[in-house]
């Protein structure tokens, strides 16, 4: 607590360095921040910030404290304080010494800033290791992707784009060719008409282009309705693709952010761990795909 200004200044300086190097600072650092929360009588925690007079206060109370007063209170009432994000890892590693921290990209990013707190307080900085980032593709889902020529990266474009592609390339390929043919023919005829009009009145060219945009807009709208109608007719394909999204890109995020490995245990047994271990490269920092 007494070294709060030094900690805040160090974290703020490191944050500027990260941003200057093109990285994103996970914590919004301020030279006036305090590394612990103050808890009120109801247990609610409140952030403390340093005022111009060098004393600390919360947003909801006019009471002000010096760093020494807060330190003395912590000795009497340690339950009145808890570390904020910049100090939490340091306290955690002090209470439970850590050989190494294995974490995801977001968790690891915090240490780029909080390592300065370890340095200021003279604590050994915990070695940080990236955990493997994985997507598990089970056999039935893999067959769906193979059938429609899709990859995991294709799902990142969103369900509307994927469904449209499947309809265009597989379920309604003949009709899709008809749309392409119609668009090409319409625009070819308009181009020819434009050449005739250009020698008569230049304003007619602008009117033609306006008409072209409206025609293409209507054709595109009709194509979208065709995609939806075709997908509604082929309910099995729609279910298969939706299941692939639910399993591989749930809530528009990577599988590992939403689906617990317990579901794999339930379907395949605990030996699925051996499958995964034999399939991945533990030293890789790239996202890896495991086919089960």
mmCIF file of C-alpha atoms in Angstrom:
data_model
loop_
_atom_site.group_PDB
_atom_site.id
_atom_site.type_symbol
_atom_site.label_atom_id
_atom_site.label_comp_id
_atom_site.label_asym_id
_atom_site.label_seq_id
_atom_site.Cartn_x
_atom_site.Cartn_y
_atom_site.Cartn_z
ATOM 1 C CA UNK A 1 0.000 0.000 0.000
ATOM 2 C CA UNK A 2 2.804 2.414 0.847
ATOM 3 C CA UNK A 3 4.399 1.708 -2.534
ATOM 4 C CA UNK A 4 1.145 2.223 -4.447
ATOM 5 C CA UNK A 5 2.412 5.256 -6.427
ATOM 6 C CA UNK A 6 5.514 3.345 -7.487
ATOM 7 C CA UNK A 7 3.440 0.329 -8.551
ATOM 8 C CA UNK A 8 0.957 2.475 -10.470
ATOM 9 C CA UNK A 9 3.718 4.377 -12.270
ATOM 10 C CA UNK A 10 5.496 1.158 -13.236
ATOM 11 C CA UNK A 11 2.343 -0.481 -14.628
ATOM 12 C CA UNK A 12 1.413 2.687 -16.523
ATOM 13 C CA UNK A 13 4.889 2.904 -18.060
ATOM 14 C CA UNK A 14 4.777 -0.746 -19.118
ATOM 15 C CA UNK A 15 1.324 -0.229 -20.647
ATOM 16 C CA UNK A 16 2.655 2.630 -22.783
ATOM 17 C CA UNK A 17 5.523 0.421 -23.928
ATOM 18 C CA UNK A 18 3.143 -2.372 -24.936
ATOM 19 C CA UNK A 19 0.853 -0.054 -26.870
ATOM 20 C CA UNK A 20 3.808 1.610 -28.588
ATOM 21 C CA UNK A 21 4.969 -1.850 -29.689
ATOM 22 C CA UNK A 22 1.552 -2.569 -31.188
ATOM 23 C CA UNK A 23 0.150 -4.741 -28.392
ATOM 24 C CA UNK A 24 -3.083 -4.367 -26.458
ATOM 25 C CA UNK A 25 -2.886 -3.500 -22.767
ATOM 26 C CA UNK A 26 -5.324 -5.714 -20.854
ATOM 27 C CA UNK A 27 -5.568 -3.384 -17.860
ATOM 28 C CA UNK A 28 -6.405 0.308 -18.139
ATOM 29 C CA UNK A 29 -3.457 1.667 -16.170
ATOM 30 C CA UNK A 30 -3.430 4.984 -14.330
ATOM 31 C CA UNK A 31 -0.721 6.709 -12.320
ATOM 32 C CA UNK A 32 -3.373 7.442 -9.648
ATOM 33 C CA UNK A 33 -4.611 3.872 -9.188
ATOM 34 C CA UNK A 34 -4.344 1.854 -5.963
ATOM 35 C CA UNK A 35 -3.507 -1.887 -6.082
ATOM 36 C CA UNK A 36 -6.217 -3.008 -3.646
ATOM 37 C CA UNK A 37 -9.977 -2.693 -3.285
ATOM 38 C CA UNK A 38 -11.518 -1.329 -0.104
ATOM 39 C CA UNK A 39 -14.513 -3.344 1.156
ATOM 40 C CA UNK A 40 -17.440 -1.633 2.868
ATOM 41 C CA UNK A 41 -19.534 -3.005 5.744
ATOM 42 C CA UNK A 42 -21.679 -5.004 3.297
ATOM 43 C CA UNK A 43 -18.668 -6.603 1.673
ATOM 44 C CA UNK A 44 -18.929 -4.617 -1.564
ATOM 45 C CA UNK A 45 -15.527 -3.670 -2.916
ATOM 46 C CA UNK A 46 -14.624 -0.181 -4.103
ATOM 47 C CA UNK A 47 -11.673 1.000 -6.159
ATOM 48 C CA UNK A 48 -9.415 3.606 -4.572
ATOM 49 C CA UNK A 49 -7.792 6.397 -6.550
ATOM 50 C CA UNK A 50 -5.275 9.063 -5.567
ATOM 51 C CA UNK A 51 -6.537 12.643 -5.402
ATOM 52 C CA UNK A 52 -4.496 15.755 -6.144
ATOM 53 C CA UNK A 53 -3.568 16.083 -2.473
ATOM 54 C CA UNK A 54 -1.942 12.639 -2.558
ATOM 55 C CA UNK A 55 -4.635 10.971 -0.450
ATOM 56 C CA UNK A 56 -6.876 8.127 -1.589
ATOM 57 C CA UNK A 57 -10.663 7.918 -1.823
ATOM 58 C CA UNK A 58 -13.458 5.923 -3.440
ATOM 59 C CA UNK A 59 -16.016 7.369 -5.836
ATOM 60 C CA UNK A 60 -18.922 6.882 -3.451
ATOM 61 C CA UNK A 61 -17.440 8.306 -0.264
ATOM 62 C CA UNK A 62 -15.945 11.695 0.684
ATOM 63 C CA UNK A 63 -13.582 9.995 3.158
ATOM 64 C CA UNK A 64 -9.902 10.244 2.286
ATOM 65 C CA UNK A 65 -6.980 8.154 3.486
ATOM 66 C CA UNK A 66 -3.234 8.337 3.324
ATOM 67 C CA UNK A 67 -1.298 5.251 2.235
ATOM 68 C CA UNK A 68 -0.032 4.868 5.819
ATOM 69 C CA UNK A 69 -3.587 4.979 7.192
ATOM 70 C CA UNK A 70 -4.680 2.304 4.737
ATOM 71 C CA UNK A 71 -1.667 0.158 5.633
ATOM 72 C CA UNK A 72 -2.439 0.457 9.361
ATOM 73 C CA UNK A 73 -6.064 -0.456 8.703
ATOM 74 C CA UNK A 74 -4.980 -3.509 6.713
ATOM 75 C CA UNK A 75 -3.052 -4.762 9.734
ATOM 76 C CA UNK A 76 -6.145 -4.383 11.920
ATOM 77 C CA UNK A 77 -8.770 -5.437 9.350
ATOM 78 C CA UNK A 78 -7.179 -7.474 6.564
ATOM 79 C CA UNK A 79 -10.633 -8.645 5.499
ATOM 80 C CA UNK A 80 -11.399 -5.051 4.441
ATOM 81 C CA UNK A 81 -9.081 -5.313 1.431
ATOM 82 C CA UNK A 82 -8.556 -7.500 -1.600
ATOM 83 C CA UNK A 83 -6.035 -7.156 -4.441
ATOM 84 C CA UNK A 84 -7.093 -5.739 -7.792
ATOM 85 C CA UNK A 85 -6.055 -7.240 -11.120
ATOM 86 C CA UNK A 86 -2.548 -5.753 -11.039
ATOM 87 C CA UNK A 87 -1.731 -7.238 -7.634
ATOM 88 C CA UNK A 88 -3.842 -10.416 -7.621
ATOM 89 C CA UNK A 89 -1.270 -12.686 -9.306
ATOM 90 C CA UNK A 90 1.509 -11.461 -7.010
ATOM 91 C CA UNK A 91 -0.535 -12.208 -3.887
ATOM 92 C CA UNK A 92 -1.629 -15.558 -5.328
ATOM 93 C CA UNK A 93 1.951 -16.619 -6.033
ATOM 94 C CA UNK A 94 3.095 -15.416 -2.601
ATOM 95 C CA UNK A 95 0.460 -17.547 -0.846
ATOM 96 C CA UNK A 96 0.760 -20.516 -3.205
ATOM 97 C CA UNK A 97 4.256 -20.514 -4.768
ATOM 98 C CA UNK A 98 3.947 -21.336 -8.460
ATOM 99 C CA UNK A 99 6.517 -23.209 -10.541
ATOM 100 C CA UNK A 100 4.962 -21.968 -13.805
ATOM 101 C CA UNK A 101 1.674 -20.497 -14.990
ATOM 102 C CA UNK A 102 0.002 -22.206 -17.943
ATOM 103 C CA UNK A 103 -2.701 -19.996 -19.431
ATOM 104 C CA UNK A 104 -4.574 -18.820 -22.475
ATOM 105 C CA UNK A 105 -3.684 -15.740 -24.475
ATOM 106 C CA UNK A 106 -5.953 -13.381 -22.505
ATOM 107 C CA UNK A 107 -4.668 -14.577 -19.113
ATOM 108 C CA UNK A 108 -1.047 -14.458 -20.253
ATOM 109 C CA UNK A 109 -1.477 -10.929 -21.594
ATOM 110 C CA UNK A 110 -2.070 -9.624 -18.054
ATOM 111 C CA UNK A 111 1.414 -10.715 -17.031
ATOM 112 C CA UNK A 112 2.979 -8.417 -19.620
ATOM 113 C CA UNK A 113 1.813 -5.583 -17.340
ATOM 114 C CA UNK A 114 1.743 -7.160 -13.887
ATOM 115 C CA UNK A 115 5.310 -8.432 -14.166
ATOM 116 C CA UNK A 116 6.258 -4.880 -13.228
ATOM 117 C CA UNK A 117 4.514 -5.329 -9.874
ATOM 118 C CA UNK A 118 6.639 -8.417 -9.163
ATOM 119 C CA UNK A 119 9.741 -6.354 -9.957
ATOM 120 C CA UNK A 120 8.761 -3.396 -7.768
ATOM 121 C CA UNK A 121 7.963 -5.650 -4.806
ATOM 122 C CA UNK A 122 11.086 -7.775 -5.253
ATOM 123 C CA UNK A 123 9.161 -10.976 -5.961
ATOM 124 C CA UNK A 124 10.384 -13.645 -8.423
ATOM 125 C CA UNK A 125 8.398 -13.363 -11.645
ATOM 126 C CA UNK A 126 6.411 -16.503 -12.395
ATOM 127 C CA UNK A 127 7.405 -18.218 -15.661
ATOM 128 C CA UNK A 128 4.511 -17.950 -18.104
ATOM 129 C CA UNK A 129 3.719 -20.731 -20.574
ATOM 130 C CA UNK A 130 0.979 -20.675 -23.240
ATOM 131 C CA UNK A 131 -1.516 -23.509 -23.043
ATOM 132 C CA UNK A 132 -2.446 -25.401 -26.160
ATOM 133 C CA UNK A 133 -5.331 -23.882 -28.108
ATOM 134 C CA UNK A 134 -7.427 -26.683 -29.606
ATOM 135 C CA UNK A 135 -10.606 -27.439 -31.505
ATOM 136 C CA UNK A 136 -11.910 -31.013 -31.391
ATOM 137 C CA UNK A 137 -13.678 -32.207 -34.520
ATOM 138 C CA UNK A 138 -15.561 -35.454 -33.930
ATOM 139 C CA UNK A 139 -16.136 -37.897 -36.750
ATOM 140 C CA UNK A 140 -19.753 -37.053 -37.608
ATOM 141 C CA UNK A 141 -18.997 -33.313 -37.660
ATOM 142 C CA UNK A 142 -15.873 -33.890 -39.717
ATOM 143 C CA UNK A 143 -17.932 -35.777 -42.302
ATOM 144 C CA UNK A 144 -20.318 -32.821 -42.604
ATOM 145 C CA UNK A 145 -17.432 -30.418 -43.225
ATOM 146 C CA UNK A 146 -15.916 -32.795 -45.775
ATOM 147 C CA UNK A 147 -19.234 -33.287 -47.567
ATOM 148 C CA UNK A 148 -19.673 -29.564 -48.132
ATOM 149 C CA UNK A 149 -16.004 -28.684 -48.606
ATOM 150 C CA UNK A 150 -15.799 -26.579 -45.456
ATOM 151 C CA UNK A 151 -13.012 -25.896 -42.963
ATOM 152 C CA UNK A 152 -13.081 -24.550 -39.427
ATOM 153 C CA UNK A 153 -11.954 -21.143 -40.727
ATOM 154 C CA UNK A 154 -15.002 -21.019 -43.028
ATOM 155 C CA UNK A 155 -17.291 -21.056 -39.980
ATOM 156 C CA UNK A 156 -15.735 -17.812 -38.776
ATOM 157 C CA UNK A 157 -17.515 -16.063 -41.679
ATOM 158 C CA UNK A 158 -20.886 -16.698 -40.019
ATOM 159 C CA UNK A 159 -23.786 -19.050 -40.605
ATOM 160 C CA UNK A 160 -25.449 -16.900 -43.294
ATOM 161 C CA UNK A 161 -22.329 -16.979 -45.472
ATOM 162 C CA UNK A 162 -21.757 -20.681 -44.937
ATOM 163 C CA UNK A 163 -25.375 -21.618 -45.662
ATOM 164 C CA UNK A 164 -25.313 -19.503 -48.815
ATOM 165 C CA UNK A 165 -22.138 -21.206 -49.991
ATOM 166 C CA UNK A 166 -23.529 -24.688 -49.347
ATOM 167 C CA UNK A 167 -26.678 -23.867 -51.274
ATOM 168 C CA UNK A 168 -24.743 -22.313 -54.174
ATOM 169 C CA UNK A 169 -22.206 -25.127 -54.450
ATOM 170 C CA UNK A 170 -24.202 -28.199 -53.425
ATOM 171 C CA UNK A 171 -27.911 -28.086 -52.635
ATOM 172 C CA UNK A 172 -29.064 -25.702 -55.368
ATOM 173 C CA UNK A 173 -26.087 -25.461 -57.696
ATOM 174 C CA UNK A 174 -28.178 -25.452 -60.893
ATOM 175 C CA UNK A 175 -30.422 -22.628 -59.700
ATOM 176 C CA UNK A 176 -27.376 -20.704 -58.446
ATOM 177 C CA UNK A 177 -25.893 -20.944 -61.934
ATOM 178 C CA UNK A 178 -29.150 -19.527 -63.239
ATOM 179 C CA UNK A 179 -28.801 -16.497 -60.987
ATOM 180 C CA UNK A 180 -25.214 -15.963 -62.128
ATOM 181 C CA UNK A 181 -26.266 -16.294 -65.742
ATOM 182 C CA UNK A 182 -29.136 -13.824 -65.310
ATOM 183 C CA UNK A 183 -26.915 -11.256 -63.574
ATOM 184 C CA UNK A 184 -24.289 -11.557 -66.272
ATOM 185 C CA UNK A 185 -26.870 -11.222 -69.073
ATOM 186 C CA UNK A 186 -28.591 -8.211 -67.482
ATOM 187 C CA UNK A 187 -25.337 -6.356 -66.932
ATOM 188 C CA UNK A 188 -24.092 -7.197 -70.424
ATOM 189 C CA UNK A 189 -27.276 -5.771 -71.976
ATOM 190 C CA UNK A 190 -27.056 -2.685 -69.771
ATOM 191 C CA UNK A 191 -23.437 -2.158 -70.824
ATOM 192 C CA UNK A 192 -24.465 -2.229 -74.487
ATOM 193 C CA UNK A 193 -27.314 0.180 -73.812
ATOM 194 C CA UNK A 194 -24.933 2.483 -71.971
ATOM 195 C CA UNK A 195 -22.720 2.781 -75.049
ATOM 196 C CA UNK A 196 -25.690 3.902 -77.139
ATOM 197 C CA UNK A 197 -26.829 6.415 -74.541
ATOM 198 C CA UNK A 198 -23.390 7.936 -73.963
ATOM 199 C CA UNK A 199 -23.505 9.675 -77.332
ATOM 200 C CA UNK A 200 -26.967 11.115 -76.756
ATOM 201 C CA UNK A 201 -27.033 12.514 -73.216
ATOM 202 C CA UNK A 202 -24.479 11.953 -70.431
ATOM 203 C CA UNK A 203 -27.164 12.269 -67.758
ATOM 204 C CA UNK A 204 -28.812 9.140 -69.163
ATOM 205 C CA UNK A 205 -25.714 7.165 -68.200
ATOM 206 C CA UNK A 206 -26.168 8.184 -64.557
ATOM 207 C CA UNK A 207 -29.809 7.135 -64.699
ATOM 208 C CA UNK A 208 -28.806 3.788 -66.189
ATOM 209 C CA UNK A 209 -26.265 3.148 -63.409
ATOM 210 C CA UNK A 210 -28.918 3.959 -60.830
ATOM 211 C CA UNK A 211 -31.211 1.464 -62.501
ATOM 212 C CA UNK A 212 -28.423 -1.108 -62.629
ATOM 213 C CA UNK A 213 -27.887 -0.850 -58.878
ATOM 214 C CA UNK A 214 -31.592 -1.320 -58.224
ATOM 215 C CA UNK A 215 -31.817 -4.344 -60.529
ATOM 216 C CA UNK A 216 -28.766 -5.997 -58.961
ATOM 217 C CA UNK A 217 -30.109 -5.221 -55.491
ATOM 218 C CA UNK A 218 -33.392 -6.961 -56.334
ATOM 219 C CA UNK A 219 -31.577 -9.944 -57.821
ATOM 220 C CA UNK A 220 -29.383 -10.243 -54.733
ATOM 221 C CA UNK A 221 -32.445 -10.081 -52.487
ATOM 222 C CA UNK A 222 -34.097 -12.811 -54.538
ATOM 223 C CA UNK A 223 -30.927 -14.896 -54.334
ATOM 224 C CA UNK A 224 -30.916 -14.581 -50.526
ATOM 225 C CA UNK A 225 -34.567 -15.694 -50.385
ATOM 226 C CA UNK A 226 -33.645 -18.633 -52.602
ATOM 227 C CA UNK A 227 -30.842 -19.615 -50.175
ATOM 228 C CA UNK A 228 -33.242 -19.626 -47.244
ATOM 229 C CA UNK A 229 -35.980 -21.472 -49.125
ATOM 230 C CA UNK A 230 -33.540 -24.135 -50.324
ATOM 231 C CA UNK A 231 -32.139 -24.611 -46.841
ATOM 232 C CA UNK A 232 -35.658 -24.858 -45.397
ATOM 233 C CA UNK A 233 -36.441 -27.631 -47.882
ATOM 234 C CA UNK A 234 -33.323 -29.571 -46.936
ATOM 235 C CA UNK A 235 -33.850 -29.735 -43.179
ATOM 236 C CA UNK A 236 -31.269 -32.484 -42.705
ATOM 237 C CA UNK A 237 -28.482 -30.356 -44.191
ATOM 238 C CA UNK A 238 -29.593 -27.363 -42.130
ATOM 239 C CA UNK A 239 -29.507 -29.419 -38.912
ATOM 240 C CA UNK A 240 -26.089 -30.834 -39.749
ATOM 241 C CA UNK A 241 -24.602 -27.412 -40.426
ATOM 242 C CA UNK A 242 -26.186 -25.870 -37.342
ATOM 243 C CA UNK A 243 -24.785 -28.710 -35.231
ATOM 244 C CA UNK A 244 -21.350 -28.067 -36.719
ATOM 245 C CA UNK A 245 -21.604 -24.402 -35.703
ATOM 246 C CA UNK A 246 -22.808 -25.326 -32.202
ATOM 247 C CA UNK A 247 -19.896 -27.708 -31.684
ATOM 248 C CA UNK A 248 -17.054 -25.912 -33.448
ATOM 249 C CA UNK A 249 -17.920 -22.206 -33.223
ATOM 250 C CA UNK A 250 -20.438 -21.837 -30.365
ATOM 251 C CA UNK A 251 -21.665 -18.321 -29.606
ATOM 252 C CA UNK A 252 -19.338 -17.112 -32.407
ATOM 253 C CA UNK A 253 -16.293 -18.002 -30.332
ATOM 254 C CA UNK A 254 -13.728 -20.780 -30.283
ATOM 255 C CA UNK A 255 -14.962 -24.114 -28.990
ATOM 256 C CA UNK A 256 -12.590 -24.002 -26.006
ATOM 257 C CA UNK A 257 -14.301 -20.863 -24.680
ATOM 258 C CA UNK A 258 -17.691 -22.536 -24.217
ATOM 259 C CA UNK A 259 -17.557 -26.342 -24.301
ATOM 260 C CA UNK A 260 -16.076 -28.285 -21.395
ATOM 261 C CA UNK A 261 -14.070 -31.436 -22.013
ATOM 262 C CA UNK A 262 -16.548 -33.354 -19.833
ATOM 263 C CA UNK A 263 -18.798 -33.711 -22.884
ATOM 264 C CA UNK A 264 -15.973 -35.562 -24.683
ATOM 265 C CA UNK A 265 -15.502 -37.837 -21.672
ATOM 266 C CA UNK A 266 -19.214 -38.667 -21.776
ATOM 267 C CA UNK A 267 -19.102 -39.670 -25.442
ATOM 268 C CA UNK A 268 -15.655 -41.249 -25.773
ATOM 269 C CA UNK A 269 -14.422 -42.132 -22.310
ATOM 270 C CA UNK A 270 -11.347 -40.906 -20.497
ATOM 271 C CA UNK A 271 -8.982 -42.365 -23.073
ATOM 272 C CA UNK A 272 -9.858 -39.351 -25.249
ATOM 273 C CA UNK A 273 -7.047 -37.637 -23.327
ATOM 274 C CA UNK A 274 -4.544 -40.071 -24.848
ATOM 275 C CA UNK A 275 -5.919 -39.334 -28.327
ATOM 276 C CA UNK A 276 -5.496 -35.627 -27.839
ATOM 277 C CA UNK A 277 -2.029 -35.922 -26.310
ATOM 278 C CA UNK A 278 -0.763 -38.059 -29.203
ATOM 279 C CA UNK A 279 -2.248 -35.698 -31.817
ATOM 280 C CA UNK A 280 -0.981 -32.294 -30.693
ATOM 281 C CA UNK A 281 2.337 -30.497 -30.575
ATOM 282 C CA UNK A 282 2.767 -29.224 -27.023
ATOM 283 C CA UNK A 283 5.397 -26.699 -28.106
ATOM 284 C CA UNK A 284 3.181 -25.056 -30.718
ATOM 285 C CA UNK A 285 1.565 -21.693 -30.010
ATOM 286 C CA UNK A 286 -0.728 -22.023 -33.041
ATOM 287 C CA UNK A 287 -4.353 -23.084 -32.826
ATOM 288 C CA UNK A 288 -4.496 -26.824 -33.487
ATOM 289 C CA UNK A 289 -7.310 -28.984 -34.829
ATOM 290 C CA UNK A 290 -7.748 -32.502 -33.450
ATOM 291 C CA UNK A 291 -9.860 -35.003 -35.379
ATOM 292 C CA UNK A 292 -11.400 -37.609 -33.066
#
